[in-house]
């Protein structure tokens, strides 16, 4: 049985301060034509993608999770909020944003009619959701459906081709090997924190016959998440797989965090990116 919540509430922007005028808001978050956006996943970044996209009144935003009872748990937590909204706290900017998706569901048919699909998932889950996109989305004759993976993974282009074929005319794949922010969910289904926003991220795009339109697909993502980060076209889709920075950054940080661990239980959970020491930074540079 498909599980669905419906009933969109307008996006709410709380100021602390946030923007002094609508024009200053528009300069950071583009107001584009009406589009349906489906965010796949319910992890740290999915909270942020959903709230940012839903804060633009031109977007009809849906969150789906096909993993066990994750959608039901997300919806239950969301319903428990006073204003029925997902809150995102931007720590460095000292502001917060609240916005509400149109639905929270485990129903893959919610993908139907999507203009943009955001996959914010671990790599092992990409195949299931890519197949769901193929099964449920019929691209519009005048507009390709953009499928954006944050983060993508090495070999994503192979998985894509196995499902969509070599030159699928109605779909576009955008892969980013990282996320636009360092973010974490503080209260599942309710609140997320953006610890910092990256100044620039690189993406690669696979689209049959219209590589000259890459800037349009990049603009579509910027419309959803705002600027910064600046999104840069990194060229051929293979570039993303062959230059996956996480394979360098993450092992260096993990080694630095645990190389001197005494094996005793820690008093609190260690943060990942905070507190990188010089030895870890040197190792990262050498790699």
Short mmCIF file of C-alpha atoms in Angstrom, two decimals:
data_model
loop_
_atom_site.label_atom_id
_atom_site.label_comp_id
_atom_site.label_asym_id
_atom_site.label_seq_id
_atom_site.Cartn_x
_atom_site.Cartn_y
_atom_site.Cartn_z
CA UNK A 1 0.00 0.00 0.00
CA UNK A 2 1.37 3.40 -0.94
CA UNK A 3 1.77 5.86 1.91
CA UNK A 4 1.22 9.53 1.10
CA UNK A 5 0.89 12.88 2.81
CA UNK A 6 -0.55 15.74 0.74
CA UNK A 7 -1.45 19.35 1.35
CA UNK A 8 1.23 21.91 0.53
CA UNK A 9 1.86 24.81 2.84
CA UNK A 10 3.61 27.87 1.40
CA UNK A 11 7.32 28.16 2.06
CA UNK A 12 8.14 30.29 5.10
CA UNK A 13 11.37 32.25 5.44
CA UNK A 14 12.23 33.21 9.01
CA UNK A 15 14.51 36.22 9.37
CA UNK A 16 17.25 36.51 12.00
CA UNK A 17 17.89 38.58 9.83
CA UNK A 18 17.54 36.80 6.49
CA UNK A 19 16.88 39.18 3.58
CA UNK A 20 15.87 42.82 3.82
CA UNK A 21 13.60 42.75 0.78
CA UNK A 22 12.08 40.47 -1.81
CA UNK A 23 14.57 41.77 -4.34
CA UNK A 24 17.50 40.72 -2.15
CA UNK A 25 15.88 37.30 -1.76
CA UNK A 26 15.49 36.98 -5.52
CA UNK A 27 19.14 37.87 -6.06
CA UNK A 28 20.14 34.78 -4.09
CA UNK A 29 17.30 32.42 -4.93
CA UNK A 30 16.17 32.61 -8.56
CA UNK A 31 12.42 32.62 -9.21
CA UNK A 32 11.92 30.36 -12.22
CA UNK A 33 8.90 28.97 -14.01
CA UNK A 34 6.63 26.53 -12.19
CA UNK A 35 8.23 23.10 -11.94
CA UNK A 36 7.60 19.84 -10.16
CA UNK A 37 10.57 18.73 -8.07
CA UNK A 38 10.89 15.29 -6.47
CA UNK A 39 13.57 14.76 -3.81
CA UNK A 40 14.47 11.10 -3.34
CA UNK A 41 15.84 10.13 0.04
CA UNK A 42 15.40 11.15 3.65
CA UNK A 43 18.95 11.68 4.88
CA UNK A 44 20.82 14.79 5.96
CA UNK A 45 21.00 16.47 2.56
CA UNK A 46 17.46 15.46 1.54
CA UNK A 47 16.10 17.58 4.39
CA UNK A 48 17.97 20.61 3.04
CA UNK A 49 17.15 20.02 -0.64
CA UNK A 50 13.46 19.65 0.19
CA UNK A 51 13.21 22.80 2.30
CA UNK A 52 15.24 24.96 -0.11
CA UNK A 53 13.25 23.83 -3.13
CA UNK A 54 9.90 24.24 -1.33
CA UNK A 55 10.79 27.75 -0.17
CA UNK A 56 10.37 28.90 -3.77
CA UNK A 57 6.60 29.28 -4.35
CA UNK A 58 7.06 28.34 -8.01
CA UNK A 59 8.10 24.81 -7.07
CA UNK A 60 5.77 21.89 -6.38
CA UNK A 61 8.03 19.75 -4.19
CA UNK A 62 7.57 16.12 -3.17
CA UNK A 63 9.79 13.95 -0.99
CA UNK A 64 9.80 10.19 -1.52
CA UNK A 65 11.66 7.39 0.21
CA UNK A 66 11.31 3.78 -0.89
CA UNK A 67 13.36 2.42 2.00
CA UNK A 68 11.31 0.32 4.44
CA UNK A 69 9.17 2.60 6.67
CA UNK A 70 11.40 5.67 6.29
CA UNK A 71 8.70 7.80 4.63
CA UNK A 72 6.18 6.97 7.38
CA UNK A 73 8.69 7.89 10.09
CA UNK A 74 9.60 11.10 8.29
CA UNK A 75 5.94 12.06 7.93
CA UNK A 76 5.17 11.29 11.57
CA UNK A 77 8.03 13.53 12.72
CA UNK A 78 7.03 16.23 10.24
CA UNK A 79 3.41 16.14 11.45
CA UNK A 80 4.63 16.68 15.00
CA UNK A 81 6.05 20.11 14.12
CA UNK A 82 3.95 23.08 15.15
CA UNK A 83 3.92 24.72 11.72
CA UNK A 84 4.11 21.56 9.55
CA UNK A 85 7.41 22.60 8.00
CA UNK A 86 11.01 21.43 7.66
CA UNK A 87 13.43 23.85 9.33
CA UNK A 88 16.96 24.41 8.05
CA UNK A 89 19.37 26.29 10.29
CA UNK A 90 22.31 28.00 8.55
CA UNK A 91 24.88 28.15 11.32
CA UNK A 92 27.44 30.47 9.74
CA UNK A 93 24.83 32.88 8.37
CA UNK A 94 22.80 32.87 11.61
CA UNK A 95 19.50 32.39 9.84
CA UNK A 96 16.92 29.71 9.39
CA UNK A 97 14.50 28.73 6.68
CA UNK A 98 11.20 26.89 7.00
CA UNK A 99 9.28 25.38 4.12
CA UNK A 100 6.77 22.62 3.45
CA UNK A 101 6.74 20.05 0.65
CA UNK A 102 3.51 19.17 -1.13
CA UNK A 103 3.77 15.54 -0.07
CA UNK A 104 5.88 13.01 1.79
CA UNK A 105 5.46 9.53 0.36
CA UNK A 106 6.81 6.08 -0.36
CA UNK A 107 4.79 6.07 -3.57
CA UNK A 108 7.09 6.03 -6.62
CA UNK A 109 4.21 7.21 -8.81
CA UNK A 110 4.75 10.66 -7.29
CA UNK A 111 7.63 10.89 -9.76
CA UNK A 112 5.13 11.23 -12.62
CA UNK A 113 5.32 14.63 -14.23
CA UNK A 114 8.58 15.59 -12.52
CA UNK A 115 10.68 18.27 -14.19
CA UNK A 116 13.62 17.76 -11.82
CA UNK A 117 14.47 14.75 -9.67
CA UNK A 118 17.09 15.05 -6.93
CA UNK A 119 18.70 11.79 -5.81
CA UNK A 120 20.22 12.41 -2.41
CA UNK A 121 21.09 8.84 -1.57
CA UNK A 122 23.95 6.44 -0.87
CA UNK A 123 25.35 4.88 -4.03
CA UNK A 124 23.84 1.43 -3.39
CA UNK A 125 20.33 2.93 -3.67
CA UNK A 126 20.81 4.74 -6.98
CA UNK A 127 19.72 1.80 -9.12
CA UNK A 128 16.32 1.41 -7.44
CA UNK A 129 15.47 5.08 -7.79
CA UNK A 130 16.82 5.44 -11.33
CA UNK A 131 14.61 2.51 -12.35
CA UNK A 132 11.64 4.18 -10.63
CA UNK A 133 12.30 7.37 -12.61
CA UNK A 134 12.42 5.38 -15.84
CA UNK A 135 9.17 3.58 -14.96
CA UNK A 136 7.13 6.56 -13.80
CA UNK A 137 8.35 9.68 -15.60
CA UNK A 138 7.23 10.50 -19.12
CA UNK A 139 9.37 13.43 -20.27
CA UNK A 140 7.57 16.45 -21.65
CA UNK A 141 7.97 17.01 -25.40
CA UNK A 142 9.51 20.44 -24.92
CA UNK A 143 11.49 19.87 -21.71
CA UNK A 144 13.87 17.12 -20.66
CA UNK A 145 13.56 15.66 -17.17
CA UNK A 146 16.69 16.45 -15.17
CA UNK A 147 17.93 13.77 -12.77
CA UNK A 148 20.56 15.23 -10.45
CA UNK A 149 22.61 13.01 -8.11
CA UNK A 150 24.06 14.61 -4.97
CA UNK A 151 26.40 12.96 -4.38
CA UNK A 152 27.00 10.97 -7.52
CA UNK A 153 29.38 8.04 -7.37
CA UNK A 154 32.12 6.59 -9.51
CA UNK A 155 30.44 4.47 -12.17
CA UNK A 156 27.10 6.28 -11.97
CA UNK A 157 27.22 6.81 -15.73
CA UNK A 158 27.36 3.04 -16.25
CA UNK A 159 24.35 2.46 -14.01
CA UNK A 160 22.50 5.23 -15.85
CA UNK A 161 23.26 3.73 -19.26
CA UNK A 162 22.12 0.27 -18.16
CA UNK A 163 18.67 1.71 -17.38
CA UNK A 164 18.21 4.62 -19.79
CA UNK A 165 20.32 3.44 -22.70
CA UNK A 166 23.13 5.18 -24.54
CA UNK A 167 21.29 8.23 -25.89
CA UNK A 168 18.01 8.56 -24.02
CA UNK A 169 16.46 11.71 -25.54
CA UNK A 170 14.07 12.65 -22.73
CA UNK A 171 16.32 12.59 -19.67
CA UNK A 172 19.43 14.42 -18.50
CA UNK A 173 21.85 13.12 -15.87
CA UNK A 174 23.69 15.63 -13.69
CA UNK A 175 26.29 14.19 -11.34
CA UNK A 176 28.08 15.98 -8.52
CA UNK A 177 30.58 13.94 -6.55
CA UNK A 178 29.94 16.01 -3.42
CA UNK A 179 27.15 17.96 -1.69
CA UNK A 180 26.58 21.73 -1.84
CA UNK A 181 26.95 21.99 1.94
CA UNK A 182 28.16 20.28 5.06
CA UNK A 183 24.79 19.43 6.56
CA UNK A 184 23.24 17.13 9.13
CA UNK A 185 19.74 16.33 10.34
CA UNK A 186 19.26 17.51 13.92
CA UNK A 187 15.75 16.10 14.31
CA UNK A 188 14.73 13.56 11.71
CA UNK A 189 11.85 14.82 9.56
CA UNK A 190 11.90 18.21 11.27
CA UNK A 191 15.17 20.11 11.45
CA UNK A 192 18.51 20.12 9.65
CA UNK A 193 21.63 22.21 10.11
CA UNK A 194 23.87 23.58 7.38
CA UNK A 195 27.28 23.97 9.00
CA UNK A 196 28.75 25.62 5.92
CA UNK A 197 27.99 26.18 2.23
CA UNK A 198 30.67 25.46 -0.36
CA UNK A 199 31.69 28.40 -2.54
CA UNK A 200 31.82 26.24 -5.67
CA UNK A 201 30.90 22.74 -6.76
CA UNK A 202 31.63 20.97 -10.05
CA UNK A 203 29.08 18.92 -11.96
CA UNK A 204 29.14 16.75 -15.08
CA UNK A 205 26.16 16.38 -17.37
CA UNK A 206 25.11 13.60 -19.73
CA UNK A 207 22.47 14.71 -22.22
CA UNK A 208 21.95 13.37 -25.72
CA UNK A 209 22.28 15.94 -28.48
CA UNK A 210 22.20 19.21 -26.55
CA UNK A 211 25.45 19.65 -24.60
CA UNK A 212 25.15 23.34 -25.51
CA UNK A 213 22.28 23.52 -22.99
CA UNK A 214 24.33 22.44 -19.97
CA UNK A 215 24.11 25.94 -18.52
CA UNK A 216 20.31 25.68 -18.54
CA UNK A 217 20.43 22.49 -16.46
CA UNK A 218 22.91 24.06 -14.06
CA UNK A 219 20.62 27.08 -13.71
CA UNK A 220 17.74 24.75 -12.89
CA UNK A 221 19.69 23.40 -9.90
CA UNK A 222 20.77 26.89 -8.83
CA UNK A 223 17.09 27.85 -8.89
CA UNK A 224 16.51 25.17 -6.27
CA UNK A 225 19.45 25.59 -3.91
CA UNK A 226 20.55 29.20 -4.41
CA UNK A 227 23.95 30.82 -4.93
CA UNK A 228 26.42 30.09 -3.39
CA UNK A 229 27.50 27.55 -4.31
CA UNK A 230 28.55 28.51 -7.80
CA UNK A 231 27.98 25.45 -10.00
CA UNK A 232 30.65 24.84 -12.62
CA UNK A 233 30.41 22.55 -15.67
CA UNK A 234 33.25 20.05 -15.27
CA UNK A 235 32.95 18.54 -18.73
CA UNK A 236 32.41 14.94 -19.78
CA UNK A 237 30.47 12.73 -17.37
CA UNK A 238 33.52 10.46 -16.94
CA UNK A 239 35.42 13.35 -15.38
CA UNK A 240 33.29 13.02 -12.27
CA UNK A 241 34.10 9.35 -11.81
CA UNK A 242 37.81 9.79 -12.55
CA UNK A 243 38.28 12.72 -10.19
CA UNK A 244 36.24 11.61 -7.20
CA UNK A 245 37.73 13.73 -4.41
CA UNK A 246 36.04 11.81 -1.60
CA UNK A 247 38.40 8.92 -2.23
CA UNK A 248 41.21 11.26 -1.18
CA UNK A 249 39.57 13.46 1.44
CA UNK A 250 37.64 10.90 3.48
CA UNK A 251 40.44 8.35 4.11
CA UNK A 252 42.81 11.17 5.10
CA UNK A 253 40.35 12.56 7.63
CA UNK A 254 39.45 9.14 9.01
CA UNK A 255 43.11 8.19 9.46
CA UNK A 256 43.80 11.48 11.20
CA UNK A 257 40.82 11.06 13.53
CA UNK A 258 41.63 7.54 14.64
CA UNK A 259 45.37 7.01 14.25
CA UNK A 260 46.02 7.77 17.93
CA UNK A 261 42.80 6.35 19.38
CA UNK A 262 43.42 4.40 22.57
CA UNK A 263 40.51 2.04 22.03
CA UNK A 264 38.44 3.48 24.87
CA UNK A 265 34.83 4.62 24.51
CA UNK A 266 34.48 8.31 23.65
CA UNK A 267 32.41 10.72 25.72
CA UNK A 268 30.55 12.07 22.67
CA UNK A 269 30.29 11.39 18.96
CA UNK A 270 33.23 12.96 17.11
CA UNK A 271 32.47 15.36 14.26
CA UNK A 272 33.92 14.43 10.89
CA UNK A 273 35.12 17.63 9.20
CA UNK A 274 35.77 19.71 12.30
CA UNK A 275 39.19 19.60 13.92
CA UNK A 276 41.33 18.32 11.04
CA UNK A 277 44.95 18.49 12.16
CA UNK A 278 48.09 19.36 10.19
CA UNK A 279 49.12 15.72 9.76
CA UNK A 280 45.79 14.89 8.15
CA UNK A 281 46.04 17.92 5.88
CA UNK A 282 49.56 16.93 4.80
CA UNK A 283 48.44 13.37 4.07
CA UNK A 284 45.57 14.72 2.01
CA UNK A 285 47.97 16.91 0.00
CA UNK A 286 50.31 13.98 -0.63
CA UNK A 287 47.46 11.80 -1.89
#
